[in-house]
Coordinates of C-alpha atoms in Angstrom, one line a residue:
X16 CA 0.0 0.0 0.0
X17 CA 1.5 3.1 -1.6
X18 CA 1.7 6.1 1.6
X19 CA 0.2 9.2 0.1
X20 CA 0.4 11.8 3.6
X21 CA 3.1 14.5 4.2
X22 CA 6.4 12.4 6.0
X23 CA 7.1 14.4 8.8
X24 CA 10.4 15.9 8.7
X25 CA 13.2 13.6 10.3
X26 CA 14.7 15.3 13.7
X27 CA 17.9 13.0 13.8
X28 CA 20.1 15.4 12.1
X29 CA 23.3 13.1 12.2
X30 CA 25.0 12.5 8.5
X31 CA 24.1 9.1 7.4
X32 CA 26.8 6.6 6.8
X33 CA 26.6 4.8 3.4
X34 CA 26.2 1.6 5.1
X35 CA 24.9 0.1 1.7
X36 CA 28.6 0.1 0.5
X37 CA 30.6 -0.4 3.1
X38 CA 28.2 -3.8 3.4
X39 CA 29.9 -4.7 -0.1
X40 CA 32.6 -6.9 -0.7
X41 CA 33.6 -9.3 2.3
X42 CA 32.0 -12.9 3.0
X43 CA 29.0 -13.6 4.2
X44 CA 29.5 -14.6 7.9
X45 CA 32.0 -11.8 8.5
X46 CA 31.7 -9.4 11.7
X47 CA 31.7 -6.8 9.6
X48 CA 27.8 -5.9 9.6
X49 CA 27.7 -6.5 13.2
X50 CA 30.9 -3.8 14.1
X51 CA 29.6 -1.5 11.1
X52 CA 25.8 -1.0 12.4
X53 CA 26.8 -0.5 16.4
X54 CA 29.7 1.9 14.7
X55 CA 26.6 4.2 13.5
X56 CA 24.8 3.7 16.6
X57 CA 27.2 5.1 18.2
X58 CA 28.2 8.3 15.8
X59 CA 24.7 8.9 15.9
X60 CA 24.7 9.2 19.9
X61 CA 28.3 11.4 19.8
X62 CA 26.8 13.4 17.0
X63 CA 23.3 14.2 19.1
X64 CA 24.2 15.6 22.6
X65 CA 20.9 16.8 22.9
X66 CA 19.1 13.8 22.8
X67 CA 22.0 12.4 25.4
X68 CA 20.8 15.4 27.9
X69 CA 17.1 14.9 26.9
X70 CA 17.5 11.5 27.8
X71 CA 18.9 11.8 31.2
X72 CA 16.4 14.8 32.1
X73 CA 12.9 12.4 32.4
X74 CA 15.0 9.9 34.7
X75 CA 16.5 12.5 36.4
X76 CA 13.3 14.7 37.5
X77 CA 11.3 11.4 38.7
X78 CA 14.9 10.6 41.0
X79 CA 14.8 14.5 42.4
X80 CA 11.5 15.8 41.9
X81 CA 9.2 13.2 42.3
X82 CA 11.1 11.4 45.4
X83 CA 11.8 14.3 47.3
X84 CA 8.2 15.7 46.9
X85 CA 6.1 12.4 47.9
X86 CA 8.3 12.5 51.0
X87 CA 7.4 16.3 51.4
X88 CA 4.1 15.2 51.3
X89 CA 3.8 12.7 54.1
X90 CA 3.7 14.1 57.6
X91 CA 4.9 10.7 59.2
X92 CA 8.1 10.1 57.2
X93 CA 11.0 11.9 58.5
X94 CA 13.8 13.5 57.1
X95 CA 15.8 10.1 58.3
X96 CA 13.5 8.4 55.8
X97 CA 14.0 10.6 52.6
X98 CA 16.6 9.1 50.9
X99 CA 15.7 5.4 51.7
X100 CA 12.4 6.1 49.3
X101 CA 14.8 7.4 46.8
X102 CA 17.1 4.5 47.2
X103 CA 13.7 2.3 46.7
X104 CA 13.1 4.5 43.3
X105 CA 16.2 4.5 41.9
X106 CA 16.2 1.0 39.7
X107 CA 13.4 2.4 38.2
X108 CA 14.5 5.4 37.3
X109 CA 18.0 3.4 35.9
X110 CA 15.8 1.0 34.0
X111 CA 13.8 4.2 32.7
X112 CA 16.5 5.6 31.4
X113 CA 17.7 2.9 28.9
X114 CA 13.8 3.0 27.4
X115 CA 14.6 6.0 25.1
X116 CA 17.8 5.5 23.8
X117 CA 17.0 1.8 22.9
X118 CA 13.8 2.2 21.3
X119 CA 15.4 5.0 19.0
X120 CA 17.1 2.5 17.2
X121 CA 13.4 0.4 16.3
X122 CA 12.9 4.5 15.0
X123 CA 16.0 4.8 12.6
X124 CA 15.2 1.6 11.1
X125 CA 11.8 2.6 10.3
X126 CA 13.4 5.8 8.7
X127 CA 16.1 4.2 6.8
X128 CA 13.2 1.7 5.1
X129 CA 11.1 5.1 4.1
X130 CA 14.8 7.0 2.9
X131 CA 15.9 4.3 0.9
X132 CA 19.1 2.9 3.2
X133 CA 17.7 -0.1 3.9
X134 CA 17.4 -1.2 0.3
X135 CA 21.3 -0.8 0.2
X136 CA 21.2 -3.1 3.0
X137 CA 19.1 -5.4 2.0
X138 CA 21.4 -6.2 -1.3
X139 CA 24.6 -6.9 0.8
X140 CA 25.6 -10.7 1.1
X141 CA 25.2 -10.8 4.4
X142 CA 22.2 -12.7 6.1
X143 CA 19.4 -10.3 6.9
X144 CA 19.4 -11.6 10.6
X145 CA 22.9 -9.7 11.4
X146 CA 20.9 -6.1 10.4
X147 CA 18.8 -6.9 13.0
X148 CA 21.2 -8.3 15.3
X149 CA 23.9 -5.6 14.5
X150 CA 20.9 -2.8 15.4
X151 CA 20.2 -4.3 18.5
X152 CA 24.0 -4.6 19.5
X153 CA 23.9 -0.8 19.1
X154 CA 20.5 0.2 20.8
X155 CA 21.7 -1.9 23.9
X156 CA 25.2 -0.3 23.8
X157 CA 23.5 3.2 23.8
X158 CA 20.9 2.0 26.9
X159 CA 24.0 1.1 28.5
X160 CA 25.6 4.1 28.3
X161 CA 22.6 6.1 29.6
X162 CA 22.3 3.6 32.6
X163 CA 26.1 4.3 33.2
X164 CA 25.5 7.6 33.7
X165 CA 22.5 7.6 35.9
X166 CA 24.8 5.2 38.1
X167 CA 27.3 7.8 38.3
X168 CA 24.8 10.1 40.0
X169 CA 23.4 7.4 42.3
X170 CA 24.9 9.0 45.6
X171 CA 22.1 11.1 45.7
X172 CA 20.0 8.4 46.3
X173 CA 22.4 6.9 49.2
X174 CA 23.8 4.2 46.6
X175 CA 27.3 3.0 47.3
X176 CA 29.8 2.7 45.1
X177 CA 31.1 -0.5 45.2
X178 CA 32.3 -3.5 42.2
X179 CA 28.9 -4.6 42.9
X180 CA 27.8 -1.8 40.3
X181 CA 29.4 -3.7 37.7
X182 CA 26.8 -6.6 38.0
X183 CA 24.0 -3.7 38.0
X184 CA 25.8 -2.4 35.0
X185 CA 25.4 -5.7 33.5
X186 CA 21.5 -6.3 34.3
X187 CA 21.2 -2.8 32.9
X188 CA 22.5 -3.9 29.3
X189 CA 20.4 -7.0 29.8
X190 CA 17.0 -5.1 30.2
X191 CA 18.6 -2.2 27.3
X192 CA 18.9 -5.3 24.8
X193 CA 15.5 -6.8 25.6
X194 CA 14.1 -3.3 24.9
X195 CA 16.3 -2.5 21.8
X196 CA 14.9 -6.4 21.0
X197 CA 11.2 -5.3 21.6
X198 CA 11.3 -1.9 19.7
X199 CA 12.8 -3.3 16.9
X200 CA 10.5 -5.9 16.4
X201 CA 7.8 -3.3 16.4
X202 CA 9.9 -1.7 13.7
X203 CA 10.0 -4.7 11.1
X204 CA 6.1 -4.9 11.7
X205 CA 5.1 -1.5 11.1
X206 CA 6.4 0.9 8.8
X207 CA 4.8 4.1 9.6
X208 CA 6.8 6.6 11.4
X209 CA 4.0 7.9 13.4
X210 CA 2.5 4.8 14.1
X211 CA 5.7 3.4 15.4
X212 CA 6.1 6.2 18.1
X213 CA 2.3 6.2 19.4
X214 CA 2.2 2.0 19.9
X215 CA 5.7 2.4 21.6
X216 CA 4.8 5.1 23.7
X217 CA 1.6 3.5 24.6
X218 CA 3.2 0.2 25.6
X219 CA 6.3 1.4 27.2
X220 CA 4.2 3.6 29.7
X221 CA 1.9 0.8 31.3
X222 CA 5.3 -1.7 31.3
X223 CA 7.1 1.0 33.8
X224 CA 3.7 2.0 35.9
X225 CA 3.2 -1.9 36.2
X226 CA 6.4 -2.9 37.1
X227 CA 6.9 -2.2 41.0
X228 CA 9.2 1.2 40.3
X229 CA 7.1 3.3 42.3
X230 CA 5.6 1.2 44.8
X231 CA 5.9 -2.1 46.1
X232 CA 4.9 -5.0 44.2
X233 CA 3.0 -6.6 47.4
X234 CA -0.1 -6.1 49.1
X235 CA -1.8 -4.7 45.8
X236 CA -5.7 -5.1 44.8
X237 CA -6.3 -8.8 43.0
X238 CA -6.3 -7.5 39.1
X239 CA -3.0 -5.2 40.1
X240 CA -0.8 -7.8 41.6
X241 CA -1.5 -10.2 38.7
X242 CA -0.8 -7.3 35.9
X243 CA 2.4 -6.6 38.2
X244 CA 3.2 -9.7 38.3
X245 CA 3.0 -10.5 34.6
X246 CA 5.1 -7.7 33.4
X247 CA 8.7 -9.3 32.8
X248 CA 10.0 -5.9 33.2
X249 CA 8.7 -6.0 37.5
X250 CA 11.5 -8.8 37.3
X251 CA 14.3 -6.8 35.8
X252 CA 13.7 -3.9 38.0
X253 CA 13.4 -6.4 41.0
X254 CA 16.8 -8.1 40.0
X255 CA 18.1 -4.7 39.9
X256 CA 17.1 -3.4 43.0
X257 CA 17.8 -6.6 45.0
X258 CA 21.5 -6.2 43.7
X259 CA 22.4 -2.5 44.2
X260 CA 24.6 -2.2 47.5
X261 CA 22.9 0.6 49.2
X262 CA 20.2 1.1 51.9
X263 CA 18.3 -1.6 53.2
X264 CA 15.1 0.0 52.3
X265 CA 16.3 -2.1 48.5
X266 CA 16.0 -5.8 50.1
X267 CA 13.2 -5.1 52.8
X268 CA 10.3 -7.5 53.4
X269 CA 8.1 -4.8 52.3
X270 CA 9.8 -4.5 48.6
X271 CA 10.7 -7.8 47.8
X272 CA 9.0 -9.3 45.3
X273 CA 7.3 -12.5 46.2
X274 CA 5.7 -14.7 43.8
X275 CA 3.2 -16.5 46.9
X276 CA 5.5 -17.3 49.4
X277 CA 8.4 -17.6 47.2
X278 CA 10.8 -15.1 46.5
X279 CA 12.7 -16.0 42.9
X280 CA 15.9 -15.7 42.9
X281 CA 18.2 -13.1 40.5
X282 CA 19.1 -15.6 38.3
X283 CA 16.0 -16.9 37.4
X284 CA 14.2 -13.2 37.2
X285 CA 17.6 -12.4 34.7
X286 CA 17.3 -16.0 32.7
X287 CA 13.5 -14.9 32.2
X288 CA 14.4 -11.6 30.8
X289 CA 17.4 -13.3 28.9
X290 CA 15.0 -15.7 27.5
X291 CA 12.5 -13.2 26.2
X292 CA 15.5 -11.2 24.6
X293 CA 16.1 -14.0 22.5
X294 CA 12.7 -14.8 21.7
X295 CA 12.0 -10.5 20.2
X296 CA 15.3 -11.2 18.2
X297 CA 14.3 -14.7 17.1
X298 CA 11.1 -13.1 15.9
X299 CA 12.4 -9.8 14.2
X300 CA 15.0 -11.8 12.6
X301 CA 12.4 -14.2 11.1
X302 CA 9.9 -11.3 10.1
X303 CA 12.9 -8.8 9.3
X304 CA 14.8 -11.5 7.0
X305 CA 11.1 -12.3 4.9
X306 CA 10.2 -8.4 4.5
X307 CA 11.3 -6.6 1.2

């Protein structure tokens, strides 16, 4: 079906490599896509440090603003208790902050398919899985680097900086790919600029309300607790708060997630998201590699 509306101008003003060439001429289970397409992910990050900023500044405002004012607001918390709620909202602000930057990448693809640089993809003689792959290497190397740097602000929320961080850092990418994995699937199934952004938006916002970042997971109504408890991402941000070194407001028997009276362990909350990852990339491979 030929689009006939106006195509609203692009707002990612960083050159575009000719990645249709530089696809051309080595064999066909080289590394070369792979390093090529997180190259450009990342020239189009150090090219945009307005979207870097704009990135940090949602994440940033929910960790200051909203924290500091819902304590304000309660008469029977004391100023003892103000940065132990912080602590508590602080993996979901870090796991809000890699939403952004990953799902951009499901956005360029849809862009390059309507200006013409996914055709020079497409005729390269490398398998049309390691696009996909390549982008999602990218996106999650971006999500990362957003995390990192809402990390390195994580004092004000009484977080400790320890070598335990690096395992946070780690979960972090995890829950980037599986984001990066999700948009771009979205992005192989619908070709409309416009109607890429509105279903993203409208399914990223009910994953982070659902997902035990503002309030505990326990104790909630009966249709709550099982939507909570459905969302895969209440397990990332569960894994992540259970594993930053900080107060103990993060491992408390009123925050932990329990699942009846079982309480599933990081591993198994990590190997689900893991497990999903693979599943988005299977699927956006498969729909990616039969779509002109």
């Amino acid at each position: 079906m030929t689009h006939t509306g106006t195509v609203p101008p692009r707002t990612d003003t960083t050159p575009v490599t000719p990645v249709g060439d530089s696809f051309r001429g080595s064999g066909r289970y080289s590394w070369k896509p792979y390093a090529l397409l997180w190259r450009r992910e990342m020239a189009r990050l150090r090219h945009n440090p307005v979207r870097l900023a704009m990135g940090l500044l949602t994440p940033l405002l929910f960790l200051v603003v909203l924290g500091t004012g819902l304590e304000a607001a309660s008469s029977s918390l004391g100023k003892a208790q103000l940065n132990d709620y912080r602590a508590y909202l602080f993996p979901g602000v870090l796991v809000m902050s890699v939403q952004a930057p990953a799902i951009a990448v499901g956005i360029s693809l849809v862009w390059d398919r309507r200006a013409g640089v996914l055709r020079q993809m497409l005729v390269s003689p490398f398998p049309r899985s390691s696009i996909v792959l390549g982008l999602a290497l990218g996106g999650a190397t971006t999500g990362g680097i957003y995390g990192l740097l809402v990390l390195s602000v994580g004092g004000i929320a009484s977080i400790s900086y320890t070598p335990m961080l690096l395992v946070v850092f780690v979960e972090v990418l995890l829950i980037s790919l599986l984001f990066t994995s999700l948009g771009l699937l979205a992005a192989v199934t619908i070709r409309q600029v416009d109607t890429f952004q509105i279903v993203v938006s409208l399914s990223l916002m009910p994953l982070m309300f659902f997902s035990g970042a503002m309030f505990p997971p326990n104790g909630l109504p009966g249709w709550l607790d099982t939507v909570v408890k459905l969302n895969p991402l209440t397990y990332g941000v569960d894994a992540v708060r259970r594993t930053l070194p900080g107060p103990d407001s993060l491992t408390s028997e009123q925050t932990r997630l329990l699942l009846g009276d079982w309480n599933p362990p990081i591993a198994a909350e990590l190997g689900l998201l893991a497990a999903l990852t693979a599943l988005a990339l299977a699927l956006a491979a498969h729909r990616f590699a039969r779509s002109s």
